[in-house]
Coordinates of C-alpha atoms in Angstrom, one line a residue:
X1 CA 1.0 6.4 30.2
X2 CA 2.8 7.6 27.3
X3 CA 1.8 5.5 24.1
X4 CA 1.2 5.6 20.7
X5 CA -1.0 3.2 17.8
X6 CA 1.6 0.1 17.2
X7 CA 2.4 0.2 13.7
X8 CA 1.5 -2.7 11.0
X9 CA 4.3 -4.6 9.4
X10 CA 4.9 -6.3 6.2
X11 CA 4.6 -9.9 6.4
X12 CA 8.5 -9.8 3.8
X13 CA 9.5 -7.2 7.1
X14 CA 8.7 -9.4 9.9
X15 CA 10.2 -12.5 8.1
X16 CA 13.1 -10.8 7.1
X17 CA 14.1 -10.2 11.2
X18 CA 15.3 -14.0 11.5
X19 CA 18.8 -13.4 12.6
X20 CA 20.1 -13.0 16.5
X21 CA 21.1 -9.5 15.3
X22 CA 17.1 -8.7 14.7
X23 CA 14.9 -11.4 15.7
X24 CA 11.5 -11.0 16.0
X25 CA 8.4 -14.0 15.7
X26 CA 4.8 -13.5 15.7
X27 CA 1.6 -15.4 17.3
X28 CA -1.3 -14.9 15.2
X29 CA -1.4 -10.8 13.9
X30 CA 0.9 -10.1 17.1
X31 CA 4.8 -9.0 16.4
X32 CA 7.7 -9.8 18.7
X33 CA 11.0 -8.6 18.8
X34 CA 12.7 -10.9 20.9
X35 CA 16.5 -10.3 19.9
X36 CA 17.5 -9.1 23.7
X37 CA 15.9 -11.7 25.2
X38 CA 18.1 -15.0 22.8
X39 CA 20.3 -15.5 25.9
X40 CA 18.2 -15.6 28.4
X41 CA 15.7 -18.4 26.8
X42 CA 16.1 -21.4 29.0
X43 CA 16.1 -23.2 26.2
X44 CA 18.9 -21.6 24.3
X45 CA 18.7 -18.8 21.5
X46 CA 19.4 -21.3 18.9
X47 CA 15.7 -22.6 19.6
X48 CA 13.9 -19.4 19.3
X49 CA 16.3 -18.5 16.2
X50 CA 15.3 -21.3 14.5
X51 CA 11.7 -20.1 14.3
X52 CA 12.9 -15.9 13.6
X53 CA 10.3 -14.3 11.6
X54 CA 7.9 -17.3 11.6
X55 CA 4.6 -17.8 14.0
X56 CA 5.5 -19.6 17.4
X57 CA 1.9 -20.0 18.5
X58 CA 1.7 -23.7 18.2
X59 CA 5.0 -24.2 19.4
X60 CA 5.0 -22.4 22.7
X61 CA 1.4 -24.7 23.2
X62 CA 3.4 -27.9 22.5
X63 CA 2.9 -29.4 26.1
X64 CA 5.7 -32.6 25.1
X65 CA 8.7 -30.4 24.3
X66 CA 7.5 -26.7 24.2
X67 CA 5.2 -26.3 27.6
X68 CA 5.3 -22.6 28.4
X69 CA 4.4 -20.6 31.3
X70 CA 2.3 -17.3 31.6
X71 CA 5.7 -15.3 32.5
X72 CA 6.6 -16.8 28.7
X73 CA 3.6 -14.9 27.2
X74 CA 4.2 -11.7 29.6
X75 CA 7.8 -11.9 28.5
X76 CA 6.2 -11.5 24.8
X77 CA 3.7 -8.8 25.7
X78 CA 6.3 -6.5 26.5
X79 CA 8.4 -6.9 23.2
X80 CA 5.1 -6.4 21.4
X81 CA 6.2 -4.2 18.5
X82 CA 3.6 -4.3 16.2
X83 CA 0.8 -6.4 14.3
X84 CA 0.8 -7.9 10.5
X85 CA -1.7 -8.9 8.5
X86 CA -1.7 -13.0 8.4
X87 CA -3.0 -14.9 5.7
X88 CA -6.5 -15.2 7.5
X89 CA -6.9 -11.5 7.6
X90 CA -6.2 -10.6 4.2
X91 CA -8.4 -13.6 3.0
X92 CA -11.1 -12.4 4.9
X93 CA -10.7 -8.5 3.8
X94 CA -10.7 -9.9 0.4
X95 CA -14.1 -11.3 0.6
X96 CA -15.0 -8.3 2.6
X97 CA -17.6 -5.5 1.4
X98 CA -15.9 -3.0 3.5
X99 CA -12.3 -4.0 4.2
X100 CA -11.6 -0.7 5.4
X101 CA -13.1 -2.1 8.5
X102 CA -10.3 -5.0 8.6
X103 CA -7.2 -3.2 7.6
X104 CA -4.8 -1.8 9.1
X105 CA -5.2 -3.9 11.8
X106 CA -6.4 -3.7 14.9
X107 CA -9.7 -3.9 12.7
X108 CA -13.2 -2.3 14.2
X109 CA -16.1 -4.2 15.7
X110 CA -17.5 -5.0 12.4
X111 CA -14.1 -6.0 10.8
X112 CA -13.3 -8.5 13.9
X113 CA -17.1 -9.8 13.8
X114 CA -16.0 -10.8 10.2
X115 CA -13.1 -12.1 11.5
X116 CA -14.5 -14.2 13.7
X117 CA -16.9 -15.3 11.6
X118 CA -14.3 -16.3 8.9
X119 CA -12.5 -18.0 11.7
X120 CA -10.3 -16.0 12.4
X121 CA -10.7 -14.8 15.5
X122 CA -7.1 -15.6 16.6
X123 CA -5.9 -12.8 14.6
X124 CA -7.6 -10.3 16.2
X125 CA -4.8 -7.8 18.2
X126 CA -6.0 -6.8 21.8
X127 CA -2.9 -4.5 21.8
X128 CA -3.0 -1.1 20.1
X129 CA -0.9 1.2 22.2
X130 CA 3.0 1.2 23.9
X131 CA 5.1 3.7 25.5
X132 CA 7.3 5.3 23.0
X133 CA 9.5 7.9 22.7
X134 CA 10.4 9.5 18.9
X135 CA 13.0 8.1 17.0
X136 CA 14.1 9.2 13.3
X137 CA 17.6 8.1 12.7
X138 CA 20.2 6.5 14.5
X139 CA 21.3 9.8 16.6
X140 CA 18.0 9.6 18.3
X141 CA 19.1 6.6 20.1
X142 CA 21.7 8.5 21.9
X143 CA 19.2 11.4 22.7
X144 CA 18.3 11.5 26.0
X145 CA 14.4 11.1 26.8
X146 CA 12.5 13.8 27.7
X147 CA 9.6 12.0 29.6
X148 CA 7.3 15.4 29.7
X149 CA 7.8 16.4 26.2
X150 CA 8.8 13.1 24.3
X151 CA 5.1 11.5 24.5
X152 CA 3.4 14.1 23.1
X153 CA 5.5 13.7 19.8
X154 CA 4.1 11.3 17.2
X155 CA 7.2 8.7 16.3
X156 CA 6.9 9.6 12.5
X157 CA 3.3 12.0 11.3
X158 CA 0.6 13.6 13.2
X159 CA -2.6 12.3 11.1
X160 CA -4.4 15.5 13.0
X161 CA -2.2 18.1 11.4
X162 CA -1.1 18.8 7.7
X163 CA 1.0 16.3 6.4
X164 CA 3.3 17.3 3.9
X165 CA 5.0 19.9 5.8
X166 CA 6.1 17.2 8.6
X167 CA 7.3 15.5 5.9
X168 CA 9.7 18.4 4.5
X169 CA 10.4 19.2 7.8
X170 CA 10.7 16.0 9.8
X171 CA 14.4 15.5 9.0
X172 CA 14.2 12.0 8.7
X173 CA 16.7 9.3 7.1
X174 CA 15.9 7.9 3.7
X175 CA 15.7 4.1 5.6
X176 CA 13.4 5.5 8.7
X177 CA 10.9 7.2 5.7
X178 CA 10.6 4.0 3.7
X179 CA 10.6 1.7 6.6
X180 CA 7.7 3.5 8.4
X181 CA 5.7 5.0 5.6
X182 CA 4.9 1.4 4.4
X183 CA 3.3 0.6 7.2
X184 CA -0.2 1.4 6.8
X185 CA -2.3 3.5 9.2
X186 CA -6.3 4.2 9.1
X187 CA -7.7 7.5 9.7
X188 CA -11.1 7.9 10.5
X189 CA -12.8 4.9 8.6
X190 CA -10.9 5.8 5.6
X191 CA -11.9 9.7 5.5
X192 CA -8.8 11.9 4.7
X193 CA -6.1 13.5 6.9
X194 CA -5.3 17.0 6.2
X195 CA -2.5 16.8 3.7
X196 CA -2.1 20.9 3.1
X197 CA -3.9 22.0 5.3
X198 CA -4.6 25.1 2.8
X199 CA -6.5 26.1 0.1
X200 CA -5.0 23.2 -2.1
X201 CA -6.3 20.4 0.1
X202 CA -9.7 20.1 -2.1
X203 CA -7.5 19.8 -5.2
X204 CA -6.0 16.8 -3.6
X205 CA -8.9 14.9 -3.2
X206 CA -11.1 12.7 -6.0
X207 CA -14.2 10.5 -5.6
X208 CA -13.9 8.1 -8.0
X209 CA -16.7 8.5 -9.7
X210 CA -15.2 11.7 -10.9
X211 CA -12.7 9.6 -13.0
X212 CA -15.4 7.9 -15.4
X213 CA -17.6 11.0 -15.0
X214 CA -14.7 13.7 -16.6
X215 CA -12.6 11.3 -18.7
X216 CA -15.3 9.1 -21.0
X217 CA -17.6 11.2 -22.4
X218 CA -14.0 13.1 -23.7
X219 CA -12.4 9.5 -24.8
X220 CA -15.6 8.8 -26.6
X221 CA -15.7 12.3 -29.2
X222 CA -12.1 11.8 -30.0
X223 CA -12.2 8.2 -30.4
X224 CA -15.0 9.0 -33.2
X225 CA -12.9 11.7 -34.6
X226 CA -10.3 9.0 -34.9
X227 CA -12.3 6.8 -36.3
X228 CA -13.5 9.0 -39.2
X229 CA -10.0 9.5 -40.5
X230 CA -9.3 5.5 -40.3
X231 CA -10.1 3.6 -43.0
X232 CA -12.1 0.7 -41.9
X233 CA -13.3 0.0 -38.0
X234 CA -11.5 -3.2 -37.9
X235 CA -8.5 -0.8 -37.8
X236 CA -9.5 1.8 -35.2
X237 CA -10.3 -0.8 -33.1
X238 CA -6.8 -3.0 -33.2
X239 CA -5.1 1.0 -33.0
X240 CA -7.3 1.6 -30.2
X241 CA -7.0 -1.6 -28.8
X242 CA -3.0 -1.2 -29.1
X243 CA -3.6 1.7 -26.6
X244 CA -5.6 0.1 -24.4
X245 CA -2.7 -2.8 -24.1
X246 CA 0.1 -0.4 -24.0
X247 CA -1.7 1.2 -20.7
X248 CA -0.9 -2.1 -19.2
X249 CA 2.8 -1.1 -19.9
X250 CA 2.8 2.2 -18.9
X251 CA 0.8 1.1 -15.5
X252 CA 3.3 -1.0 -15.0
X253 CA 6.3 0.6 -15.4
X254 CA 4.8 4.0 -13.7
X255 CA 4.0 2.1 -10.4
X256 CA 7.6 0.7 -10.4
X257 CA 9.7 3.2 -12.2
X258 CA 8.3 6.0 -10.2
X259 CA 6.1 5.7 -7.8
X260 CA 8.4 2.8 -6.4
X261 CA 11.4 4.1 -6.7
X262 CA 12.5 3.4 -3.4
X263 CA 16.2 2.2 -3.7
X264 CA 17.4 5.3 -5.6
X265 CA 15.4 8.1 -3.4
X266 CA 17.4 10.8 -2.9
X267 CA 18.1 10.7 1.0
X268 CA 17.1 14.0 1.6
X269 CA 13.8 16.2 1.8
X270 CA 12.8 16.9 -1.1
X271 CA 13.3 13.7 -2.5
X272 CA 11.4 12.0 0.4
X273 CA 8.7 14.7 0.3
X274 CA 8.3 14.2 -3.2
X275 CA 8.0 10.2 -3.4
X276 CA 5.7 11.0 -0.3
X277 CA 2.5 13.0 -2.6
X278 CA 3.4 11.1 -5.5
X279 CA 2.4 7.7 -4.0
X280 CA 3.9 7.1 -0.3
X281 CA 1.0 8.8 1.4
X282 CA -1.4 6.1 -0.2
X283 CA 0.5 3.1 1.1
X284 CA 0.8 5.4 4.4
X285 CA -3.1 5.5 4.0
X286 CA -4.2 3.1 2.2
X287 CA -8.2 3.4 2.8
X288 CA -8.0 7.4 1.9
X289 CA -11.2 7.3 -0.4
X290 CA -10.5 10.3 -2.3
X291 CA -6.8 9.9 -2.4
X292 CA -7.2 6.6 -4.5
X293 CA -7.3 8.0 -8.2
X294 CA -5.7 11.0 -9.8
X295 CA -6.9 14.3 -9.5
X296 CA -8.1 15.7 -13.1
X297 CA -5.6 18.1 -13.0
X298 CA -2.9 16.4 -12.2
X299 CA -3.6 13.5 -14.6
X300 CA -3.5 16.5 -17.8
X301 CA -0.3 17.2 -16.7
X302 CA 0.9 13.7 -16.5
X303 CA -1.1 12.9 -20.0
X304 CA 0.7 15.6 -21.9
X305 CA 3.7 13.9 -22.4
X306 CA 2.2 10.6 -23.4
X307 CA 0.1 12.5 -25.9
X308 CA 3.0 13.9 -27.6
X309 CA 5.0 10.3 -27.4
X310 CA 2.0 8.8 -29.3
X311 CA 2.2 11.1 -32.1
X312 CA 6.0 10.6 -32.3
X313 CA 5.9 6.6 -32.5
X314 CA 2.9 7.0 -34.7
X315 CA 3.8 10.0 -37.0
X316 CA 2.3 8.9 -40.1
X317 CA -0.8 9.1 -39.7
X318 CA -2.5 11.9 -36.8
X319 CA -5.6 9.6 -36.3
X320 CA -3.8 6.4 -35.7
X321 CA -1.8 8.0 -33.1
X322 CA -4.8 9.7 -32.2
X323 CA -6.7 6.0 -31.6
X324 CA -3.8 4.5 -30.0
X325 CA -3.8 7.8 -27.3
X326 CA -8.1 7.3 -26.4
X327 CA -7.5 3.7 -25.8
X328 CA -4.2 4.3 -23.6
X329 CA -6.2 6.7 -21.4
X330 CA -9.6 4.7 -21.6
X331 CA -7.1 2.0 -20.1
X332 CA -5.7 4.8 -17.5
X333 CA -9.6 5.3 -16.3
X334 CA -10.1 1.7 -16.2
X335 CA -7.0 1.3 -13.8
X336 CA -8.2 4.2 -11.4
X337 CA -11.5 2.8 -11.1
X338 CA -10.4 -0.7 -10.6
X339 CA -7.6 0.3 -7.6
X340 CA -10.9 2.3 -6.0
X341 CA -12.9 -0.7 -6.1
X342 CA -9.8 -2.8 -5.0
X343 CA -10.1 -1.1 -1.7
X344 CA -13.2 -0.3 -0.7
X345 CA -15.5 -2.2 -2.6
X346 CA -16.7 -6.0 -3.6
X347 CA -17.3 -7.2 -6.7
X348 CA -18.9 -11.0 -7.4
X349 CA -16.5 -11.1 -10.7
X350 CA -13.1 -14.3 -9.8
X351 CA -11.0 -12.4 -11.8
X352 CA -11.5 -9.3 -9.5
X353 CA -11.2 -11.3 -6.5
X354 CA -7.9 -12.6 -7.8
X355 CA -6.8 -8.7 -8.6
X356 CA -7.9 -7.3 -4.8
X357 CA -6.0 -10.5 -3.1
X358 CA -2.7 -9.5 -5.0
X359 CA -3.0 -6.1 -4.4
X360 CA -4.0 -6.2 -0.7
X361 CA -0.4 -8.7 -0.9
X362 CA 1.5 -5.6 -2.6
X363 CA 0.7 -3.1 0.3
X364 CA 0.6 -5.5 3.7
X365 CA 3.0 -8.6 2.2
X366 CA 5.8 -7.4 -0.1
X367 CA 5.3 -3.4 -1.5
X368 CA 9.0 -3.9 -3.4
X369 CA 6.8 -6.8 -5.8
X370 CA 3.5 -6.8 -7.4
X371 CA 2.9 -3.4 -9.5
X372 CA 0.1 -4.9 -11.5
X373 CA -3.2 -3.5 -10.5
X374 CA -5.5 -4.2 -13.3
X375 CA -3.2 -7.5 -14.3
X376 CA -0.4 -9.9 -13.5
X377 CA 1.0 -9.8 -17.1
X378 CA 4.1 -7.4 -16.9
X379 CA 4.8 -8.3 -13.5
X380 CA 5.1 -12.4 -14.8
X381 CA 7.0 -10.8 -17.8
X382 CA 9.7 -8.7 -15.6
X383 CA 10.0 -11.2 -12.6
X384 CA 8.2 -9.5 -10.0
X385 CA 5.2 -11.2 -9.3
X386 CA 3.8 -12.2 -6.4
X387 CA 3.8 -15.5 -4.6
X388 CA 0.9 -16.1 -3.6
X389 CA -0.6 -18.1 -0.3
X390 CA -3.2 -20.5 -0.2
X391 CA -5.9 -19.4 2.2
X392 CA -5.8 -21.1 5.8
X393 CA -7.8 -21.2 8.5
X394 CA -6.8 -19.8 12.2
X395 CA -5.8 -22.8 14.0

């Protein structure tokens, strides 16, 4: 049968869907889009409306007022339209030492024995494949299907074949590229899918250790030669720390400025295909080990700018600008290494438990909130913070 992986869903996406234009519920990390069937519910479409975007699990067991048949859940099963990470699930890749192996759902064998074990086995999709044929703007849905061709199609990318050029040349709408490339697929246990599928694709890839290993032993010389042209180390370090705190800024206002620009992307190719290397193939792949931190070269272009800024605000004096510059980037290396270890690795520290919960919220609850990776500060400061659940248990 032609099929293809169901996609995962924002938990801000599915409960947006609550109106009998769109309405779609969930049981456990199952999606439903049951907007055709609102007038045919014996019970009225009021009834189902009432619970748009929310779970119905507990209500369709109600035996009093809400006894369901099995043709209820069949009836489901084939409006199954995708999965979302529930509250369980991102609780339990949060504790995880590999939650690579939880998200995106449906998680592997070891990701659903921690599941279970946390319990939440209810959360645990059984689905992974429909019948589909590709659609990427609203003409497709006049298009007649071609059952022998259609299937072979991938609805938006091919994870087996170069990326960026399906980008450029996938003619898709602005609202199809956003809508789908937030809704994060695995590849391989978290390896990386071919992006050039050239001679570049090496320069697109970075272990992390590569971060720390290039950029510290550089921020350390210039932060002495800094510090011999600053009168007393009480100052170097409140210049440099300055740095250090403005990176928090900059991290910021880069990670919602830029690299979440969504509502005023060009809707056309190369402004898609841009916002796509910059940062929408990470929340496409989100488990991409070497696509988590900047590649060197990329980052001294990037750093250029920032170089020159600080010796602008801070003309004065060429150390203290020169201070306030080492700590900004020590900062930078800081964030990189902290958004690695965010994804694929656990470490016995509550603060960072508290920063990989948020994050894991930013890319499978709400991606339009939450830009703080190494703090909450500027996103309490600006109004964007998350809202974040309590953990709960699968009932």
């Amino acid at each position: 049968m032609p099929s293809r992986t169901l996609p995962n869903l924002t938990s801000n996406e599915v409960a947006s869907n609550n109106s009998a234009n769109s309405c779609w519920v969930t049981i456990g990390s199952k999606v439903y889009n049951v907007t055709e069937f609102l007038d045919a519910h014996p019970g009225g479409g009021e009834l189902i409306l009432e619970y748009g975007g929310k779970d119905v699990g507990s209500i369709m067991q109600e035996e009093i007022s809400h006894t369901h048949s099995e043709a209820a859940y069949d009836v489901l099963d084939d409006n199954l339209i995708g999965f979302v990470a529930a509250d369980p699930v991102l609780e339990t890749a949060v504790e995880s030492d590999r939650p690579q192996d939880i998200l995106p759902l449906p998680p592997n064998e070891t990701g659903a024995e921690e599941l279970r074990a946390n319990d939440a086995a209810d959360y645990i999709p059984t689905h992974t494949a429909i019948e589909t044929t590709p659609m990427r703007n609203a003409e497709d849905l006049h298009r007649d299907t071609d059952a022998e061709d259609d299937h072979r199609k991938p609805k938006f990318l091919d994870l087996d074949k170069p990326l960026l050029m399906q980008v450029w040349n996938g003619n898709f709408s602005k609202d199809f590229y956003l809508r789908e490339v937030h809704r994060g697929q695995s590849y391989k246990g978290g390896e990386s899918a071919p992006l050039f599928g050239n001679f570049l694709e090496p320069l697109s890839k970075t272990a992390w250790w590569v971060i720390p290993l290039v950029w510290w032993p550089q921020v350390a010389w210039v932060s002495w030669v800094a510090y011999g042209g600053i009168p007393s180390g009480f100052q170097f370090t409140a210049y440099w720390s300055t740095g250090l705190f403005l990176w928090t800024l900059v991290e910021y206002v880069m990670h919602r400025g830029l690299f979440h620009v969504d509502k005023y992307l060009p809707d056309n190719r190369v402004g898609i295909t841009a916002h796509f290397l910059l940062h929408g193939i990470h929340h496409y792949l989100p488990m991409d080990r070497y696509r988590l931190v900047m590649p060197p070269t990329l980052f001294v272009v990037l750093a250029a700018p920032f170089y020159k800024l600080a010796h602008t605000v801070f003309y004065w004096d060429w150390y203290v600008a020169t201070a306030v510059f080492c700590g900004g980037i020590f900062g930078y290396t800081l964030y990189d290494c902290t958004h690695y270890f965010i994804h694929h690795k656990k470490i016995p520290l509550d603060y960072f438990r508290q920063l990989r919960s948020y994050h894991i919220a930013h890319h499978w609850t709400d991606y339009e909130n939450g830009f703080g990776v190494t703090s909450r500060f500027w996103d309490r400061i600006f109004g964007t913070e998350l809202a974040m659940p309590k953990p709960v248990k699968a009932s």
